[in-house]
Amino acid sequence: MPIKRTRFPLSDTGTFGDTGFLNGELAQVRWVPTTDTGHTLTLTVMPSEGDTGHGFNVLVSDSGFQSDQWTSHPRAKVVDVNQAQDTGMVPYVAAGDKLRVKIVSTGTGTTSGTLYVYAKD
């Protein structure tokens, strides 16, 4: 199963967004910072044709990126049809959908570094 990597070089003092594409199973997200002094991160899969409309968040960091490297393996909670019973966690899957990265400043700080997104075909 080949793995594809998408790089998002991020550097901003306010709000910043970038898009890429996701095809297959979202395997891993890796943050490699240069500096970070307070931004939040949202990673969203956008299955509609445009970059607006419905989408679903696969990773949200309310506490900023942090100044240390980190790795995440985002998973979706699975429930039964009545949403009554938790049946486990599965990887997010996409079929050539847009992947939106958005950072928002939580103060006057600066964030710079690279976010790597890995997907399995």
Tab-separated table of N, CA, C and O in Angstrom:
chain	number	residue	atom	x	y	z
A	1	MET	N	0.839	-1.169	0.000
A	1	MET	CA	0.000	0.000	0.000
A	1	MET	C	0.888	1.237	0.000
A	1	MET	O	1.518	1.541	1.002
A	2	PRO	N	0.965	1.974	-1.125
A	2	PRO	CA	1.823	3.168	-1.167
A	2	PRO	C	1.326	4.273	-0.225
A	2	PRO	O	0.136	4.404	-0.012
A	3	ILE	N	2.275	5.024	0.276
A	3	ILE	CA	1.956	6.159	1.142
A	3	ILE	C	2.323	7.432	0.401
A	3	ILE	O	3.406	7.527	-0.189
A	4	LYS	N	1.406	8.418	0.438
A	4	LYS	CA	1.664	9.721	-0.170
A	4	LYS	C	1.754	10.767	0.930
A	4	LYS	O	1.048	10.693	1.936
A	5	ARG	N	2.630	11.740	0.694
A	5	ARG	CA	2.831	12.813	1.666
A	5	ARG	C	2.453	14.147	1.036
A	5	ARG	O	2.799	14.431	-0.095
A	6	THR	N	1.732	14.967	1.795
A	6	THR	CA	1.437	16.343	1.385
A	6	THR	C	2.076	17.261	2.413
A	6	THR	O	1.887	17.084	3.614
A	7	ARG	N	2.852	18.236	1.930
A	7	ARG	CA	3.525	19.209	2.802
A	7	ARG	C	2.729	20.503	2.833
A	7	ARG	O	2.304	20.996	1.798
A	8	PHE	N	2.578	21.064	4.014
A	8	PHE	CA	1.977	22.379	4.190
A	8	PHE	C	2.976	23.256	4.938
A	8	PHE	O	3.036	23.210	6.167
A	9	PRO	N	3.805	24.046	4.205
A	9	PRO	CA	4.694	24.986	4.901
A	9	PRO	C	3.842	26.124	5.465
A	9	PRO	O	3.123	26.777	4.712
A	10	LEU	N	3.906	26.335	6.760
A	10	LEU	CA	3.060	27.333	7.418
A	10	LEU	C	3.924	28.389	8.078
A	10	LEU	O	4.887	28.068	8.762
A	11	SER	N	3.561	29.640	7.871
A	11	SER	CA	4.258	30.741	8.516
A	11	SER	C	3.334	31.938	8.536
A	11	SER	O	2.953	32.447	7.485
A	12	ASP	N	2.955	32.359	9.728
A	12	ASP	CA	2.018	33.470	9.793
A	12	ASP	C	1.970	34.050	11.189
A	12	ASP	O	2.308	33.388	12.156
A	13	THR	N	1.484	35.287	11.279
A	13	THR	CA	1.275	35.927	12.569
A	13	THR	C	-0.204	36.131	12.836
A	13	THR	O	-0.574	36.591	13.895
A	14	GLY	N	-1.090	35.806	11.893
A	14	GLY	CA	-2.527	35.991	12.074
A	14	GLY	C	-3.281	34.733	11.702
A	14	GLY	O	-3.097	33.681	12.282
A	15	THR	N	-4.142	34.853	10.670
A	15	THR	CA	-4.916	33.715	10.182
A	15	THR	C	-4.370	33.303	8.833
A	15	THR	O	-4.088	34.143	7.987
A	16	PHE	N	-4.244	32.001	8.618
A	16	PHE	CA	-3.677	31.499	7.375
A	16	PHE	C	-4.373	30.201	7.009
A	16	PHE	O	-4.710	29.402	7.873
A	17	GLY	N	-4.587	29.980	5.720
A	17	GLY	CA	-5.179	28.736	5.260
A	17	GLY	C	-4.488	28.255	4.008
A	17	GLY	O	-3.932	29.036	3.241
A	18	ASP	N	-4.520	26.953	3.794
A	18	ASP	CA	-3.937	26.344	2.603
A	18	ASP	C	-4.737	25.083	2.306
A	18	ASP	O	-5.356	24.512	3.208
A	19	THR	N	-4.757	24.669	1.052
A	19	THR	CA	-5.471	23.447	0.708
A	19	THR	C	-4.565	22.512	-0.068
A	19	THR	O	-3.637	22.928	-0.747
A	20	GLY	N	-4.874	21.246	0.052
A	20	GLY	CA	-4.217	20.190	-0.702
A	20	GLY	C	-5.274	19.156	-1.024
A	20	GLY	O	-6.467	19.442	-0.959
A	21	PHE	N	-4.866	17.955	-1.359
A	21	PHE	CA	-5.818	16.899	-1.671
A	21	PHE	C	-5.521	15.676	-0.826
A	21	PHE	O	-4.378	15.415	-0.455
A	22	LEU	N	-6.563	14.925	-0.530
A	22	LEU	CA	-6.430	13.701	0.242
A	22	LEU	C	-7.123	12.585	-0.511
A	22	LEU	O	-8.286	12.711	-0.887
A	23	ASN	N	-6.377	11.525	-0.750
A	23	ASN	CA	-6.933	10.361	-1.421
A	23	ASN	C	-6.502	9.127	-0.646
A	23	ASN	O	-5.321	8.906	-0.437
A	24	GLY	N	-7.470	8.345	-0.189
A	24	GLY	CA	-7.165	7.152	0.575
A	24	GLY	C	-7.380	7.359	2.061
A	24	GLY	O	-8.137	8.220	2.488
A	25	GLU	N	-6.679	6.569	2.849
A	25	GLU	CA	-6.817	6.578	4.300
A	25	GLU	C	-5.845	7.569	4.926
A	25	GLU	O	-4.646	7.524	4.655
A	26	LEU	N	-6.356	8.479	5.744
A	26	LEU	CA	-5.498	9.425	6.473
A	26	LEU	C	-4.734	8.635	7.530
A	26	LEU	O	-5.316	8.107	8.475
A	27	ALA	N	-3.441	8.499	7.330
A	27	ALA	CA	-2.632	7.650	8.199
A	27	ALA	C	-1.980	8.413	9.349
A	27	ALA	O	-1.938	7.926	10.478
A	28	GLN	N	-1.452	9.612	9.059
A	28	GLN	CA	-0.669	10.307	10.079
A	28	GLN	C	-0.549	11.784	9.734
A	28	GLN	O	-0.501	12.157	8.568
A	29	VAL	N	-0.473	12.611	10.763
A	29	VAL	CA	-0.202	14.038	10.623
A	29	VAL	C	1.001	14.338	11.510
A	29	VAL	O	1.049	13.916	12.668
A	30	ARG	N	1.973	15.056	10.963
A	30	ARG	CA	3.210	15.344	11.704
A	30	ARG	C	3.494	16.837	11.644
A	30	ARG	O	3.517	17.431	10.563
A	31	TRP	N	3.736	17.472	12.785
A	31	TRP	CA	4.089	18.891	12.871
A	31	TRP	C	5.565	19.013	13.213
A	31	TRP	O	6.042	18.445	14.193
A	32	VAL	N	6.309	19.766	12.374
A	32	VAL	CA	7.725	20.025	12.603
A	32	VAL	C	7.890	21.545	12.652
A	32	VAL	O	7.914	22.215	11.622
A	33	PRO	N	7.983	22.128	13.837
A	33	PRO	CA	7.989	23.583	13.973
A	33	PRO	C	9.369	24.218	13.812
A	33	PRO	O	10.389	23.586	14.052
A	34	THR	N	9.343	25.462	13.384
A	34	THR	CA	10.497	26.342	13.487
A	34	THR	C	10.286	27.198	14.731
A	34	THR	O	11.138	27.268	15.604
A	35	THR	N	9.095	27.832	14.807
A	35	THR	CA	8.677	28.575	16.002
A	35	THR	C	7.167	28.434	16.161
A	35	THR	O	6.458	28.211	15.193
A	36	ASP	N	6.687	28.543	17.383
A	36	ASP	CA	5.248	28.596	17.622
A	36	ASP	C	5.013	29.296	18.942
A	36	ASP	O	5.551	28.906	19.965
A	37	THR	N	4.219	30.344	18.867
A	37	THR	CA	3.902	31.072	20.086
A	37	THR	C	2.406	31.306	20.217
A	37	THR	O	1.987	32.300	20.776
A	38	GLY	N	1.599	30.422	19.680
A	38	GLY	CA	0.173	30.514	19.958
A	38	GLY	C	-0.757	30.582	18.764
A	38	GLY	O	-1.266	31.643	18.443
A	39	HIS	N	-0.985	29.489	18.107
A	39	HIS	CA	-1.976	29.395	17.043
A	39	HIS	C	-2.793	28.127	17.251
A	39	HIS	O	-2.312	27.167	17.832
A	40	THR	N	-4.037	28.140	16.790
A	40	THR	CA	-4.836	26.918	16.775
A	40	THR	C	-4.813	26.356	15.363
A	40	THR	O	-4.584	27.076	14.389
A	41	LEU	N	-5.053	25.073	15.252
A	41	LEU	CA	-4.992	24.361	13.980
A	41	LEU	C	-6.295	23.621	13.748
A	41	LEU	O	-6.819	22.982	14.663
A	42	THR	N	-6.819	23.699	12.519
A	42	THR	CA	-7.952	22.878	12.116
A	42	THR	C	-7.613	22.249	10.779
A	42	THR	O	-7.215	22.944	9.840
A	43	LEU	N	-7.764	20.944	10.690
A	43	LEU	CA	-7.541	20.191	9.459
A	43	LEU	C	-8.895	19.609	9.066
A	43	LEU	O	-9.483	18.837	9.823
A	44	THR	N	-9.392	19.999	7.870
A	44	THR	CA	-10.745	19.650	7.447
A	44	THR	C	-10.725	18.975	6.086
A	44	THR	O	-10.034	19.436	5.178
A	45	VAL	N	-11.496	17.908	5.934
A	45	VAL	CA	-11.701	17.274	4.633
A	45	VAL	C	-12.953	17.886	4.022
A	45	VAL	O	-14.012	17.943	4.659
A	46	MET	N	-12.817	18.377	2.775
A	46	MET	CA	-13.912	19.053	2.065
A	46	MET	C	-14.329	18.195	0.871
A	46	MET	O	-13.721	18.289	-0.187
A	47	PRO	N	-15.360	17.345	1.009
A	47	PRO	CA	-15.738	16.455	-0.083
A	47	PRO	C	-16.529	17.127	-1.208
A	47	PRO	O	-16.702	16.536	-2.266
A	48	SER	N	-16.995	18.369	-1.009
A	48	SER	CA	-17.743	19.050	-2.068
A	48	SER	C	-16.781	19.637	-3.097
A	48	SER	O	-15.591	19.781	-2.852
A	49	GLU	N	-17.295	19.996	-4.252
A	49	GLU	CA	-16.464	20.499	-5.351
A	49	GLU	C	-15.710	21.777	-4.987
A	49	GLU	O	-14.566	21.953	-5.329
A	50	GLY	N	-16.381	22.716	-4.314
A	50	GLY	CA	-15.732	23.977	-3.946
A	50	GLY	C	-14.993	23.852	-2.634
A	50	GLY	O	-14.992	22.809	-1.977
A	51	ASP	N	-14.371	24.926	-2.215
A	51	ASP	CA	-13.634	24.948	-0.956
A	51	ASP	C	-14.529	25.455	0.171
A	51	ASP	O	-14.070	25.861	1.212
A	52	THR	N	-15.838	25.492	-0.089
A	52	THR	CA	-16.795	25.937	0.928
A	52	THR	C	-17.854	24.861	1.087
A	52	THR	O	-17.865	23.869	0.382
A	53	GLY	N	-18.772	25.089	1.976
A	53	GLY	CA	-19.842	24.115	2.168
A	53	GLY	C	-19.485	23.113	3.236
A	53	GLY	O	-18.657	23.366	4.106
A	54	HIS	N	-20.111	21.959	3.137
A	54	HIS	CA	-19.936	20.964	4.194
A	54	HIS	C	-18.552	20.321	4.124
A	54	HIS	O	-17.955	20.192	3.064
A	55	GLY	N	-18.105	19.975	5.257
A	55	GLY	CA	-16.822	19.315	5.397
A	55	GLY	C	-16.775	18.723	6.786
A	55	GLY	O	-17.694	18.914	7.576
A	56	PHE	N	-15.738	17.978	7.105
A	56	PHE	CA	-15.657	17.438	8.455
A	56	PHE	C	-14.229	17.592	8.960
A	56	PHE	O	-13.265	17.349	8.244
A	57	ASN	N	-14.149	18.050	10.202
A	57	ASN	CA	-12.852	18.249	10.838
A	57	ASN	C	-12.268	16.897	11.224
A	57	ASN	O	-12.941	16.069	11.824
A	58	VAL	N	-11.001	16.700	10.874
A	58	VAL	CA	-10.322	15.458	11.235
A	58	VAL	C	-9.282	15.691	12.330
A	58	VAL	O	-8.836	14.738	12.959
A	59	LEU	N	-8.914	16.952	12.538
A	59	LEU	CA	-7.964	17.280	13.600
A	59	LEU	C	-8.180	18.725	14.003
A	59	LEU	O	-8.223	19.614	13.148
A	60	VAL	N	-8.361	18.958	15.307
A	60	VAL	CA	-8.507	20.314	15.834
A	60	VAL	C	-7.623	20.426	17.059
A	60	VAL	O	-7.714	19.609	17.973
A	61	SER	N	-6.747	21.430	17.055
A	61	SER	CA	-5.879	21.677	18.196
A	61	SER	C	-6.222	23.051	18.757
A	61	SER	O	-5.925	24.068	18.139
A	62	ASP	N	-6.879	23.072	19.914
A	62	ASP	CA	-7.262	24.336	20.535
A	62	ASP	C	-6.123	24.973	21.307
A	62	ASP	O	-6.177	26.129	21.657
A	63	SER	N	-5.085	24.205	21.582
A	63	SER	CA	-4.009	24.714	22.427
A	63	SER	C	-2.789	25.137	21.620
A	63	SER	O	-1.710	25.272	22.159
A	64	GLY	N	-2.966	25.346	20.330
A	64	GLY	CA	-1.826	25.740	19.519
A	64	GLY	C	-1.060	24.532	19.026
A	64	GLY	O	-1.300	23.400	19.421
A	65	PHE	N	-0.147	24.775	18.132
A	65	PHE	CA	0.634	23.695	17.554
A	65	PHE	C	1.623	23.122	18.561
A	65	PHE	O	2.008	21.986	18.477
A	66	GLN	N	2.093	23.924	19.451
A	66	GLN	CA	3.158	23.630	20.404
A	66	GLN	C	4.515	23.796	19.718
A	66	GLN	O	4.626	23.684	18.516
A	67	SER	N	5.510	24.092	20.493
A	67	SER	CA	6.825	24.358	19.912
A	67	SER	C	7.653	23.088	19.753
A	67	SER	O	8.769	23.147	19.276
A	68	ASP	N	7.117	21.945	20.145
A	68	ASP	CA	7.804	20.670	19.946
A	68	ASP	C	7.155	19.914	18.798
A	68	ASP	O	5.969	20.084	18.513
A	69	GLN	N	7.910	19.031	18.167
A	69	GLN	CA	7.336	18.181	17.128
A	69	GLN	C	6.297	17.244	17.743
A	69	GLN	O	6.434	16.824	18.891
A	70	TRP	N	5.265	16.945	16.971
A	70	TRP	CA	4.286	15.950	17.406
A	70	TRP	C	3.742	15.191	16.211
A	70	TRP	O	3.845	15.618	15.083
A	71	THR	N	3.189	14.019	16.491
A	71	THR	CA	2.575	13.159	15.486
A	71	THR	C	1.192	12.773	15.977
A	71	THR	O	1.012	12.461	17.161
A	72	SER	N	0.220	12.793	15.063
A	72	SER	CA	-1.144	12.401	15.395
A	72	SER	C	-1.639	11.381	14.376
A	72	SER	O	-1.285	11.459	13.195
A	73	HIS	N	-2.450	10.468	14.839
A	73	HIS	CA	-3.096	9.482	13.976
A	73	HIS	C	-4.601	9.690	14.125
A	73	HIS	O	-5.254	8.982	14.893
A	74	PRO	N	-5.174	10.688	13.407
A	74	PRO	CA	-6.599	11.017	13.579
A	74	PRO	C	-7.504	9.820	13.264
A	74	PRO	O	-7.293	9.118	12.279
A	75	ARG	N	-8.491	9.607	14.106
A	75	ARG	CA	-9.451	8.523	13.933
A	75	ARG	C	-10.868	9.055	14.147
A	75	ARG	O	-11.086	9.964	14.932
A	76	ALA	N	-11.820	8.437	13.461
A	76	ALA	CA	-13.232	8.798	13.581
A	76	ALA	C	-13.919	7.819	14.523
A	76	ALA	O	-13.694	6.610	14.445
A	77	LYS	N	-14.754	8.341	15.386
A	77	LYS	CA	-15.548	7.497	16.275
A	77	LYS	C	-16.653	6.849	15.443
A	77	LYS	O	-17.303	7.508	14.631
A	78	VAL	N	-16.872	5.564	15.634
A	78	VAL	CA	-17.911	4.837	14.907
A	78	VAL	C	-19.036	4.500	15.884
A	78	VAL	O	-18.784	4.014	16.987
A	79	VAL	N	-20.281	4.778	15.448
A	79	VAL	CA	-21.450	4.449	16.268
A	79	VAL	C	-22.420	3.620	15.432
A	79	VAL	O	-22.335	3.604	14.203
A	80	ASP	N	-23.360	2.957	16.108
A	80	ASP	CA	-24.359	2.200	15.354
A	80	ASP	C	-25.360	3.164	14.718
A	80	ASP	O	-25.292	4.374	14.926
A	81	VAL	N	-26.303	2.639	13.946
A	81	VAL	CA	-27.222	3.486	13.166
A	81	VAL	C	-28.025	4.439	14.037
A	81	VAL	O	-28.363	5.533	13.604
A	82	ASN	N	-28.320	4.062	15.252
A	82	ASN	CA	-29.084	4.922	16.157
A	82	ASN	C	-28.176	5.809	17.001
A	82	ASN	O	-28.647	6.503	17.887
A	83	GLN	N	-26.896	5.759	16.738
A	83	GLN	CA	-25.881	6.499	17.479
A	83	GLN	C	-25.939	6.197	18.969
A	83	GLN	O	-25.643	7.040	19.807
A	84	ALA	N	-26.358	4.977	19.290
A	84	ALA	CA	-26.531	4.596	20.684
A	84	ALA	C	-25.319	3.866	21.250
A	84	ALA	O	-25.100	3.874	22.443
A	85	GLN	N	-24.535	3.230	20.388
A	85	GLN	CA	-23.432	2.429	20.899
A	85	GLN	C	-22.149	2.756	20.147
A	85	GLN	O	-22.108	2.749	18.920
A	86	ASP	N	-21.104	3.053	20.904
A	86	ASP	CA	-19.777	3.309	20.335
A	86	ASP	C	-19.192	1.965	19.914
A	86	ASP	O	-19.071	1.057	20.723
A	87	THR	N	-18.845	1.839	18.634
A	87	THR	CA	-18.323	0.557	18.151
A	87	THR	C	-16.838	0.621	17.802
A	87	THR	O	-16.322	-0.269	17.144
A	88	GLY	N	-16.153	1.684	18.193
A	88	GLY	CA	-14.711	1.747	17.971
A	88	GLY	C	-14.271	2.984	17.208
A	88	GLY	O	-15.013	3.955	17.080
A	89	MET	N	-13.051	2.924	16.690
A	89	MET	CA	-12.450	4.038	15.951
A	89	MET	C	-11.894	3.509	14.637
A	89	MET	O	-11.351	2.403	14.596
A	90	VAL	N	-12.032	4.301	13.573
A	90	VAL	CA	-11.503	3.927	12.262
A	90	VAL	C	-10.789	5.137	11.657
A	90	VAL	O	-11.073	6.278	12.010
A	91	PRO	N	-9.863	4.918	10.722
A	91	PRO	CA	-9.203	6.036	10.049
A	91	PRO	C	-10.189	6.789	9.155
A	91	PRO	O	-11.156	6.215	8.661
A	92	TYR	N	-9.945	8.076	8.955
A	92	TYR	CA	-10.716	8.854	7.988
A	92	TYR	C	-10.301	8.419	6.587
A	92	TYR	O	-9.134	8.116	6.344
A	93	VAL	N	-11.252	8.394	5.663
A	93	VAL	CA	-10.991	7.990	4.287
A	93	VAL	C	-11.535	9.059	3.354
A	93	VAL	O	-12.604	9.622	3.592
A	94	ALA	N	-10.790	9.358	2.281
A	94	ALA	CA	-11.208	10.365	1.304
A	94	ALA	C	-10.952	9.827	-0.104
A	94	ALA	O	-10.161	8.912	-0.296
A	95	ALA	N	-11.624	10.431	-1.062
A	95	ALA	CA	-11.482	10.002	-2.463
A	95	ALA	C	-11.193	11.229	-3.327
A	95	ALA	O	-12.063	11.761	-4.003
A	96	GLY	N	-9.960	11.722	-3.246
A	96	GLY	CA	-9.580	12.899	-4.016
A	96	GLY	C	-10.223	14.174	-3.499
A	96	GLY	O	-10.448	15.113	-4.248
A	97	ASP	N	-10.530	14.219	-2.212
A	97	ASP	CA	-11.182	15.391	-1.618
A	97	ASP	C	-10.160	16.465	-1.270
A	97	ASP	O	-8.980	16.174	-1.081
A	98	LYS	N	-10.653	17.704	-1.174
A	98	LYS	CA	-9.769	18.777	-0.734
A	98	LYS	C	-9.492	18.626	0.756
A	98	LYS	O	-10.354	18.200	1.525
A	99	LEU	N	-8.292	18.976	1.138
A	99	LEU	CA	-7.867	18.960	2.524
A	99	LEU	C	-7.484	20.391	2.877
A	99	LEU	O	-6.594	20.962	2.262
A	100	ARG	N	-8.184	20.975	3.830
A	100	ARG	CA	-7.930	22.369	4.194
A	100	ARG	C	-7.236	22.452	5.547
A	100	ARG	O	-7.676	21.847	6.515
A	101	VAL	N	-6.146	23.208	5.577
A	101	VAL	CA	-5.421	23.485	6.815
A	101	VAL	C	-5.657	24.949	7.135
A	101	VAL	O	-5.467	25.819	6.289
A	102	LYS	N	-6.073	25.220	8.369
A	102	LYS	CA	-6.301	26.603	8.776
A	102	LYS	C	-5.669	26.824	10.131
A	102	LYS	O	-5.850	26.022	11.046
A	103	ILE	N	-4.895	27.902	10.247
A	103	ILE	CA	-4.350	28.290	11.541
A	103	ILE	C	-4.882	29.675	11.883
A	103	ILE	O	-5.065	30.521	11.008
A	104	VAL	N	-5.166	29.876	13.158
A	104	VAL	CA	-5.693	31.153	13.642
A	104	VAL	C	-4.887	31.548	14.867
A	104	VAL	O	-4.704	30.747	15.789
A	105	SER	N	-4.420	32.780	14.881
A	105	SER	CA	-3.617	33.275	15.990
A	105	SER	C	-4.455	33.369	17.255
A	105	SER	O	-5.605	33.796	17.232
A	106	THR	N	-3.867	32.962	18.372
A	106	THR	CA	-4.530	33.108	19.666
A	106	THR	C	-3.954	34.299	20.431
A	106	THR	O	-4.265	34.503	21.585
A	107	GLY	N	-3.127	35.059	19.775
A	107	GLY	CA	-2.506	36.221	20.419
A	107	GLY	C	-1.693	36.984	19.391
A	107	GLY	O	-2.096	37.139	18.256
A	108	THR	N	-0.519	37.429	19.779
A	108	THR	CA	0.329	38.203	18.876
A	108	THR	C	1.535	37.403	18.420
A	108	THR	O	2.482	37.957	17.910
A	109	GLY	N	1.492	36.113	18.613
A	109	GLY	CA	2.645	35.268	18.316
A	109	GLY	C	2.789	34.923	16.846
A	109	GLY	O	2.002	35.296	15.997
A	110	THR	N	3.829	34.174	16.565
A	110	THR	CA	4.155	33.734	15.213
A	110	THR	C	4.243	32.217	15.198
A	110	THR	O	4.746	31.615	16.131
A	111	THR	N	3.755	31.629	14.126
A	111	THR	CA	3.896	30.193	13.929
A	111	THR	C	4.579	29.960	12.600
A	111	THR	O	4.205	30.553	11.597
A	112	SER	N	5.585	29.115	12.600
A	112	SER	CA	6.194	28.704	11.337
A	112	SER	C	6.701	27.282	11.495
A	112	SER	O	7.130	26.866	12.575
A	113	GLY	N	6.613	26.545	10.417
A	113	GLY	CA	7.040	25.156	10.408
A	113	GLY	C	6.356	24.443	9.260
A	113	GLY	O	5.791	25.073	8.361
A	114	THR	N	6.387	23.127	9.283
A	114	THR	CA	5.786	22.341	8.215
A	114	THR	C	4.874	21.287	8.812
A	114	THR	O	5.261	20.572	9.744
A	115	LEU	N	3.664	21.225	8.273
A	115	LEU	CA	2.716	20.187	8.637
A	115	LEU	C	2.749	19.152	7.519
A	115	LEU	O	2.581	19.482	6.353
A	116	TYR	N	3.013	17.904	7.879
A	116	TYR	CA	3.051	16.807	6.910
A	116	TYR	C	1.816	15.936	7.110
A	116	TYR	O	1.512	15.543	8.243
A	117	VAL	N	1.135	15.633	6.002
A	117	VAL	CA	-0.043	14.770	6.051
A	117	VAL	C	0.264	13.539	5.205
A	117	VAL	O	0.610	13.660	4.040
A	118	TYR	N	0.134	12.355	5.803
A	118	TYR	CA	0.433	11.093	5.122
A	118	TYR	C	-0.862	10.319	4.899
A	118	TYR	O	-1.666	10.191	5.820
A	119	ALA	N	-1.031	9.797	3.682
A	119	ALA	CA	-2.228	9.019	3.341
A	119	ALA	C	-1.831	7.729	2.646
A	119	ALA	O	-0.865	7.705	1.877
A	120	LYS	N	-2.577	6.664	2.922
A	120	LYS	CA	-2.377	5.371	2.258
A	120	LYS	C	-3.381	5.237	1.132
A	120	LYS	O	-4.563	5.524	1.324
A	121	ASP	N	-2.925	4.798	-0.020
A	121	ASP	CA	-3.857	4.535	-1.132
A	121	ASP	C	-4.676	3.310	-0.848
A	121	ASP	O	-4.289	2.400	-0.213
